Amino acid sequence: MKAAYFSEHGGLDTLTVGDLPDPELGPGDVRIRVEAAALNHLDLFVREGWPGLRLPLPHVGGTDLAGVVSEVGADVAGVRVGDAVLVNPGLNFEEDGDGRMVVPDEPDIVGETRWGGLAEQCVVPATHVVPKPDGWSWEEAAAVPLTSLTAMQMLRKADARAGDHVLVVGGGGGVAVMAIQLAKALGCTVYATTGGPEKVERVRELGADHVVDYKEDPDWWKTVYGASGKRGRDVVVDPVGQATWKHSLRTLRNGGRLVTCGATTGPVGETNIQLVFWKQLRILGSTMGTPRDLHDALRLMQEGRVRPVIDTVWSLDEVREAQARMEAGKQFGKIVVRP
Ligand SMILES: NC(=O)c1ccc[n+]([C@@H]2O[C@H](COP(=O)([O-])OP(=O)(O)OC[C@H]3O[C@@H](n4cnc5c(N)ncnc54)[C@H](OP(=O)(O)O)[C@@H]3O)[C@@H](O)[C@H]2O)c1
């Protein structure tokens, strides 16, 4: 099959587009003819590698994908050749009896621990395909899974409820675009930061009530804090990390919750410990989400209350340019690649 792959970790120039053997199909698997894949920041991190990451190489990234089932394993029931599907990439993120996510010791994630969707074909367990919603384009179907289930789980972990004031930082990112819309759909008042006037406008169009341009306003936390009578935020959704951490904590009210799923700008943030104990803040970590998170996010999308946001669409041969756009932070929403 034709695929975008790397044989060593590193920069964009490690990405090659060429032929690889077709992935093997296990008895519980389905083979998908990929129609569209969407980039996540994870694709950049996996390509670059990190200490302790031991992937068999070559590796094919691409955590989000949608396509047509072209073959099913011997034990598969309920999924048929010809089905149009998208994929829940978190293969072992399930719930306990109380609806809480059980954190796996060894996460199994499409595009990270196994080959992903930046290829003509992808093999995944049949248990993790979901019917493509009627009327959706392939680009929309691919754009949704990882960011929506991650954002939904973050809001759940932070116990975000109707009436809460929620801040989402880095509003143009994939997770953030979903978190803004999901928080609005939950009935929250939403504050967001983003970089540049064009993105400010687009974040407003998503439904955010107050938007601050962090590039124009380096002390944006004061603006956010003062935006509604100096009432601190109940929840901050922070996928950005080092660059926003200190300010994000400052915007919280007594008893507020900061939830993080990532560290795009670096992993070491400054924490004012006095602020944490005095205001009795909670700092929550969140990774991936459950099948219910994806199901609930998709339902809100089918009701028209949340929408996939496509930034640009590229061919597989243009995968370097597509990843370069994400590296430069130029995107708003999801960058899609069509094999
Ligand atoms: N743990 C998990 O399960 C999980 C799942 C998904 C993602 N993640 C992580 O979450 C993070 C976001 O992922 P993504 O795919 O949404 O990434 P993305 O689409 O590349 O978004 C990154 C965003 O970060 C913002 N940003 C960059 N520098 C900033 C700065 N100095 N100040 C404020 N904002 C800044 C930008 O926002 P603007 O466009 O508004 O400027 C940019 O769009 C990544 O670290 C990823 O690994 C984790």
Coordinates of C-alpha atoms and ligand atoms in Angstrom, one line a residue:
M1 CA 0.0 0.0 0.0
K2 CA 1.0 3.6 -0.4
A3 CA 1.7 5.3 2.9
A4 CA 3.4 8.2 4.6
Y5 CA 5.9 6.7 7.0
F6 CA 9.2 7.4 8.8
S7 CA 12.0 4.9 9.4
E8 CA 13.8 7.1 12.0
H9 CA 12.5 9.7 14.4
G10 CA 13.1 13.3 13.6
G11 CA 12.0 16.3 11.6
L12 CA 9.7 16.7 8.6
D13 CA 12.4 15.3 6.3
T14 CA 12.1 11.9 7.9
L15 CA 8.7 11.6 6.3
T16 CA 8.6 9.5 3.1
V17 CA 5.7 8.6 0.9
G18 CA 6.1 5.2 -0.7
D19 CA 5.1 1.6 -0.7
L20 CA 4.9 -0.6 2.4
P21 CA 3.5 -4.1 2.9
D22 CA -0.3 -4.2 3.5
P23 CA -1.0 -4.5 7.3
E24 CA -1.9 -7.9 8.5
L25 CA -5.6 -8.6 9.4
G26 CA -6.2 -10.5 12.7
P27 CA -9.4 -12.4 13.4
G28 CA -11.1 -9.5 15.2
D29 CA -9.9 -6.8 12.8
V30 CA -11.3 -4.9 9.9
R31 CA -9.3 -3.5 7.0
I32 CA -10.3 0.0 6.0
R33 CA -9.7 1.7 2.7
V34 CA -8.8 5.1 4.0
E35 CA -10.7 8.0 2.4
A36 CA -9.5 10.7 4.7
A37 CA -7.1 11.0 7.7
A38 CA -6.8 14.1 10.0
L39 CA -3.6 15.3 11.6
N40 CA -3.2 15.7 15.4
H41 CA -0.3 17.2 17.2
L42 CA 0.3 13.6 18.4
D43 CA 1.5 12.8 14.8
L44 CA 4.3 15.4 15.2
F45 CA 5.3 14.1 18.6
V46 CA 5.4 10.5 17.5
R47 CA 7.4 11.3 14.4
E48 CA 9.9 13.3 16.5
G49 CA 10.0 10.6 19.2
W50 CA 10.4 11.0 22.9
P51 CA 12.6 9.3 25.5
G52 CA 11.3 5.8 26.2
L53 CA 9.3 5.6 22.9
R54 CA 10.2 2.3 21.3
L55 CA 8.3 1.8 18.1
P56 CA 9.0 -0.8 15.5
L57 CA 10.1 1.1 12.4
P58 CA 9.0 2.0 9.8
H59 CA 5.9 3.6 11.4
V60 CA 2.8 5.0 9.8
G61 CA 1.1 7.8 11.8
G62 CA -2.4 9.1 11.6
T63 CA -4.7 8.7 14.6
D64 CA -7.8 9.9 13.0
L65 CA -9.3 8.3 9.9
A66 CA -12.4 7.4 8.1
G67 CA -13.1 5.1 5.2
V68 CA -14.8 2.0 3.8
V69 CA -14.4 -1.5 5.3
S70 CA -12.7 -3.6 2.6
E71 CA -12.2 -6.9 4.5
V72 CA -13.3 -8.3 7.9
G73 CA -11.5 -10.9 10.1
A74 CA -12.9 -14.4 10.7
D75 CA -14.4 -13.5 14.1
V76 CA -15.9 -10.2 13.2
A77 CA -19.7 -9.8 13.6
G78 CA -21.7 -6.6 13.1
V79 CA -19.3 -4.9 10.7
R80 CA -19.5 -5.6 6.9
V81 CA -17.5 -5.1 3.8
G82 CA -18.7 -1.8 2.3
D83 CA -19.6 -0.1 5.6
A84 CA -18.6 3.5 5.8
V85 CA -16.9 4.1 9.2
L86 CA -14.7 6.3 11.3
V87 CA -12.4 5.0 14.0
N88 CA -12.3 5.5 17.7
P89 CA -8.5 5.5 18.1
G90 CA -8.2 4.8 21.8
L91 CA -8.3 1.0 21.7
N92 CA -8.2 0.3 25.4
F93 CA -9.8 3.3 27.1
E94 CA -12.9 1.8 28.7
E95 CA -15.3 2.8 31.6
D96 CA -15.7 1.2 35.0
G97 CA -19.2 0.5 36.3
D98 CA -19.5 4.1 37.6
G99 CA -18.8 5.6 34.1
R100 CA -15.3 6.6 35.0
M101 CA -12.5 6.0 32.5
V102 CA -10.1 3.1 33.5
V103 CA -6.6 4.4 32.7
P104 CA -4.8 1.6 30.9
D105 CA -1.2 0.7 32.0
E106 CA -0.1 0.5 28.4
P107 CA -2.3 2.7 26.2
D108 CA -3.0 1.3 22.7
I109 CA -3.7 4.1 20.3
V110 CA -4.1 4.0 16.5
G111 CA -1.2 5.9 14.8
E112 CA 0.9 5.8 18.0
T113 CA 1.3 2.2 19.1
R114 CA 0.2 0.7 15.8
W115 CA 0.1 1.9 12.2
G116 CA -2.5 4.6 11.5
G117 CA -4.4 6.3 8.8
L118 CA -1.8 8.2 6.7
A119 CA -2.0 5.4 4.2
E120 CA -4.3 3.8 1.7
Q121 CA -5.2 1.1 4.2
C122 CA -5.5 0.8 8.0
V123 CA -6.3 -2.3 10.1
V124 CA -8.1 -1.8 13.4
P125 CA -10.1 -3.9 15.8
A126 CA -13.8 -4.2 14.6
T127 CA -14.9 -3.1 18.1
H128 CA -13.5 0.4 17.4
V129 CA -15.2 1.3 14.2
V130 CA -18.3 3.6 14.3
P131 CA -20.7 4.2 11.4
K132 CA -20.0 7.4 9.5
P133 CA -22.9 9.7 10.2
D134 CA -25.2 10.2 7.2
G135 CA -24.5 13.2 5.1
W136 CA -21.0 13.8 6.4
S137 CA -18.1 14.2 4.1
W138 CA -15.1 12.0 4.5
E139 CA -13.1 15.0 5.6
E140 CA -15.6 15.7 8.4
A141 CA -15.8 12.1 9.6
A142 CA -12.0 12.0 9.8
A143 CA -11.7 15.3 11.5
V144 CA -13.7 14.4 14.6
P145 CA -12.7 11.3 16.7
L146 CA -9.6 12.1 18.7
T147 CA -10.3 15.7 19.5
S148 CA -13.9 15.3 20.3
L149 CA -13.5 12.3 22.6
T150 CA -10.5 14.0 24.3
A151 CA -12.4 17.3 24.8
M152 CA -15.5 15.5 26.1
Q153 CA -13.5 13.5 28.6
M154 CA -11.7 16.7 29.8
L155 CA -14.9 18.5 30.4
R156 CA -16.3 15.4 32.3
K157 CA -13.1 15.1 34.4
A158 CA -13.4 18.7 35.3
D159 CA -17.1 18.2 36.1
A160 CA -18.1 21.1 33.8
R161 CA -21.9 21.9 34.1
A162 CA -24.4 24.3 32.7
G163 CA -23.8 27.7 34.1
D164 CA -20.1 27.2 34.7
H165 CA -17.6 29.7 33.3
V166 CA -15.1 27.7 31.2
L167 CA -11.9 29.0 29.7
V168 CA -10.3 27.2 26.7
V169 CA -6.7 28.3 25.8
G170 CA -5.2 28.1 22.3
G171 CA -8.7 28.2 20.8
G172 CA -7.5 27.4 17.2
G173 CA -6.2 24.0 18.1
G174 CA -8.0 20.8 17.3
V175 CA -8.9 19.8 20.9
A176 CA -9.7 23.4 21.7
V177 CA -12.1 23.9 18.8
M178 CA -14.0 20.9 20.1
A179 CA -13.8 21.9 23.8
I180 CA -15.2 25.4 23.0
Q181 CA -18.2 23.9 21.2
L182 CA -18.8 21.1 23.7
A183 CA -18.7 23.5 26.6
K184 CA -21.2 25.7 24.9
A185 CA -23.5 22.7 24.2
L186 CA -23.3 21.9 27.9
G187 CA -24.7 25.3 28.7
C188 CA -21.4 26.9 29.9
T189 CA -20.3 30.5 29.4
V190 CA -17.1 30.1 27.3
Y191 CA -14.0 32.2 27.3
A192 CA -11.2 31.5 24.9
T193 CA -7.8 32.7 23.9
T194 CA -6.3 32.5 20.5
G195 CA -3.5 34.1 18.4
G196 CA -4.4 36.8 15.8
P197 CA -7.5 38.7 14.7
E198 CA -8.6 36.2 12.1
K199 CA -8.6 33.4 14.6
V200 CA -10.4 35.6 17.2
E201 CA -13.2 36.0 14.7
R202 CA -13.4 32.3 14.0
V203 CA -13.4 31.4 17.7
R204 CA -16.3 33.8 18.1
E205 CA -18.1 32.0 15.3
L206 CA -17.7 28.8 17.2
G207 CA -19.8 30.3 19.9
A208 CA -17.3 31.5 22.5
D209 CA -18.7 34.4 24.5
H210 CA -15.4 36.2 25.2
V211 CA -12.3 35.9 23.1
V212 CA -8.8 37.3 23.9
D213 CA -5.9 37.5 21.4
Y214 CA -3.0 36.2 23.5
K215 CA -0.5 37.6 21.0
E216 CA -1.9 41.2 21.4
D217 CA -2.5 40.8 25.2
P218 CA 0.3 39.0 27.0
D219 CA -1.4 39.6 30.3
W220 CA -4.6 37.9 28.9
W221 CA -5.3 36.3 32.2
K222 CA -6.2 39.7 33.7
T223 CA -8.6 40.4 30.8
V224 CA -10.2 37.0 31.2
Y225 CA -10.4 37.4 35.0
G226 CA -12.0 40.8 34.7
A227 CA -14.4 39.9 31.9
S228 CA -17.3 39.1 34.2
G229 CA -17.0 41.1 37.4
K230 CA -13.7 39.5 38.5
R231 CA -15.4 36.1 38.8
G232 CA -12.8 33.5 38.4
R233 CA -13.3 30.7 36.0
D234 CA -14.8 27.4 37.2
V235 CA -12.9 25.3 34.7
V236 CA -9.8 25.9 32.5
V237 CA -9.2 23.5 29.5
D238 CA -5.5 23.8 28.8
P239 CA -4.0 21.6 26.0
V240 CA -1.2 24.2 25.5
G241 CA 1.1 23.6 28.5
Q242 CA 4.1 25.6 29.4
A243 CA 3.2 28.8 27.6
T244 CA -0.2 29.1 29.3
W245 CA 0.0 27.2 32.5
K246 CA 0.9 30.0 35.0
H247 CA -1.8 32.3 33.6
S248 CA -4.4 29.5 33.3
L249 CA -4.1 28.8 37.0
R250 CA -4.5 32.5 37.8
T251 CA -7.9 32.7 36.1
L252 CA -9.5 30.1 38.3
R253 CA -12.0 30.9 41.1
N254 CA -11.8 29.3 44.5
G255 CA -12.3 25.6 44.0
G256 CA -11.7 25.9 40.3
R257 CA -10.4 23.0 38.1
L258 CA -7.7 23.1 35.5
V259 CA -7.7 20.1 33.2
T260 CA -4.8 19.3 30.9
C261 CA -4.3 16.8 28.1
G262 CA -1.1 18.0 26.6
A263 CA 1.9 20.2 26.5
T264 CA 2.2 21.5 23.0
T265 CA 4.6 24.3 24.1
G266 CA 6.6 22.3 26.6
P267 CA 6.0 20.1 29.7
V268 CA 7.3 22.3 32.6
G269 CA 4.8 25.0 33.7
E270 CA 5.2 27.4 36.6
T271 CA 2.8 26.6 39.5
N272 CA 2.2 29.1 42.3
I273 CA 1.6 26.5 45.1
Q274 CA 0.1 29.2 47.4
L275 CA -2.6 29.8 44.7
V276 CA -3.3 26.0 44.6
F277 CA -3.9 25.5 48.3
W278 CA -5.4 28.9 49.2
K279 CA -7.9 28.7 46.4
Q280 CA -8.2 24.9 46.8
L281 CA -7.7 24.4 43.1
R282 CA -7.8 21.0 41.4
I283 CA -5.3 20.1 38.6
L284 CA -6.5 17.2 36.6
G285 CA -4.8 15.1 34.0
S286 CA -6.8 13.6 31.1
T287 CA -5.8 11.3 28.3
M288 CA -8.0 10.1 25.4
G289 CA -11.7 9.3 26.2
T290 CA -14.1 6.5 26.2
P291 CA -16.5 5.1 23.6
R292 CA -19.3 7.0 25.4
D293 CA -17.4 10.2 25.0
L294 CA -17.1 9.7 21.3
H295 CA -20.7 8.6 21.1
D296 CA -22.0 11.6 23.0
A297 CA -19.9 14.1 21.0
L298 CA -21.1 12.5 17.7
R299 CA -24.7 12.9 18.9
L300 CA -24.2 16.6 19.6
M301 CA -22.8 16.9 16.1
Q302 CA -25.7 15.1 14.5
E303 CA -28.0 17.4 16.4
G304 CA -26.1 20.3 14.8
R305 CA -24.9 21.7 18.1
V306 CA -21.3 21.0 17.5
R307 CA -19.5 20.9 14.1
P308 CA -16.3 19.5 12.7
V309 CA -14.0 22.3 11.6
I310 CA -11.8 21.6 8.6
D311 CA -8.7 23.8 8.2
T312 CA -7.3 22.6 4.9
V313 CA -7.2 19.4 2.8
W314 CA -4.0 17.9 1.4
S315 CA -3.0 14.8 -0.7
L316 CA -0.8 12.1 0.8
D317 CA 2.0 13.3 -1.3
E318 CA 1.7 16.7 0.4
V319 CA 2.0 15.2 3.9
R320 CA 5.1 17.2 4.7
E321 CA 3.5 20.5 3.9
A322 CA 0.4 19.5 5.9
Q323 CA 2.5 18.7 9.0
A324 CA 4.6 21.8 8.5
R325 CA 1.4 23.9 8.7
M326 CA 0.6 22.3 12.0
E327 CA 4.1 22.7 13.3
A328 CA 3.8 26.4 12.5
G329 CA 0.5 26.7 14.3
K330 CA -1.2 28.2 11.3
Q331 CA -4.2 25.9 11.3
F332 CA -7.7 26.6 12.6
G333 CA -9.3 23.2 13.4
K334 CA -8.3 20.1 11.5
I335 CA -5.8 19.5 8.8
V336 CA -7.0 16.6 6.6
V337 CA -5.0 14.4 4.3
R338 CA -6.6 12.3 1.6
P339 CA -4.7 9.2 0.4
Ligands
LIG1 N1 -3.7 13.2 26.1 C1 -4.5 13.0 25.1 O1 -5.2 12.1 25.0 C2 -4.5 14.0 24.0 C3 -5.4 13.9 22.9 C4 -5.3 14.9 21.9 C5 -4.4 15.9 22.0 N2 -3.5 15.9 23.0 C6 -2.5 17.0 23.1 O2 -3.1 18.2 23.2 C7 -2.3 19.2 22.6 C8 -3.2 19.9 21.5 O3 -3.4 18.9 20.4 P1 -4.1 19.4 19.1 O4 -4.0 18.2 18.2 O5 -5.3 20.1 19.4 O6 -2.9 20.5 18.6 P2 -3.0 21.6 17.5 O7 -4.2 21.4 16.7 O8 -1.7 21.6 16.8 O9 -3.2 22.9 18.3 C9 -2.2 23.5 19.0 C10 -2.7 24.9 19.4 O10 -1.8 25.4 20.5 C11 -2.0 26.7 20.6 N3 -0.7 27.4 21.0 C12 0.5 27.2 20.5 N4 1.4 28.0 21.1 C13 0.6 28.7 22.0 C14 1.0 29.8 22.9 N5 2.2 30.2 23.0 N6 0.0 30.3 23.6 C15 -1.3 29.9 23.5 N7 -1.7 28.9 22.6 C16 -0.7 28.4 21.9 C17 -2.4 27.3 19.2 O11 -3.6 27.9 19.4 P3 -4.1 29.1 18.4 O12 -4.4 28.5 17.1 O13 -5.4 29.6 19.1 O14 -3.1 30.2 18.4 C18 -2.5 26.0 18.3 O15 -3.5 26.0 17.4 C19 -1.1 18.5 22.0 O16 -0.1 18.7 23.0 C20 -1.5 17.0 22.0 O17 -0.5 16.1 22.1 C21 -3.5 15.0 24.0

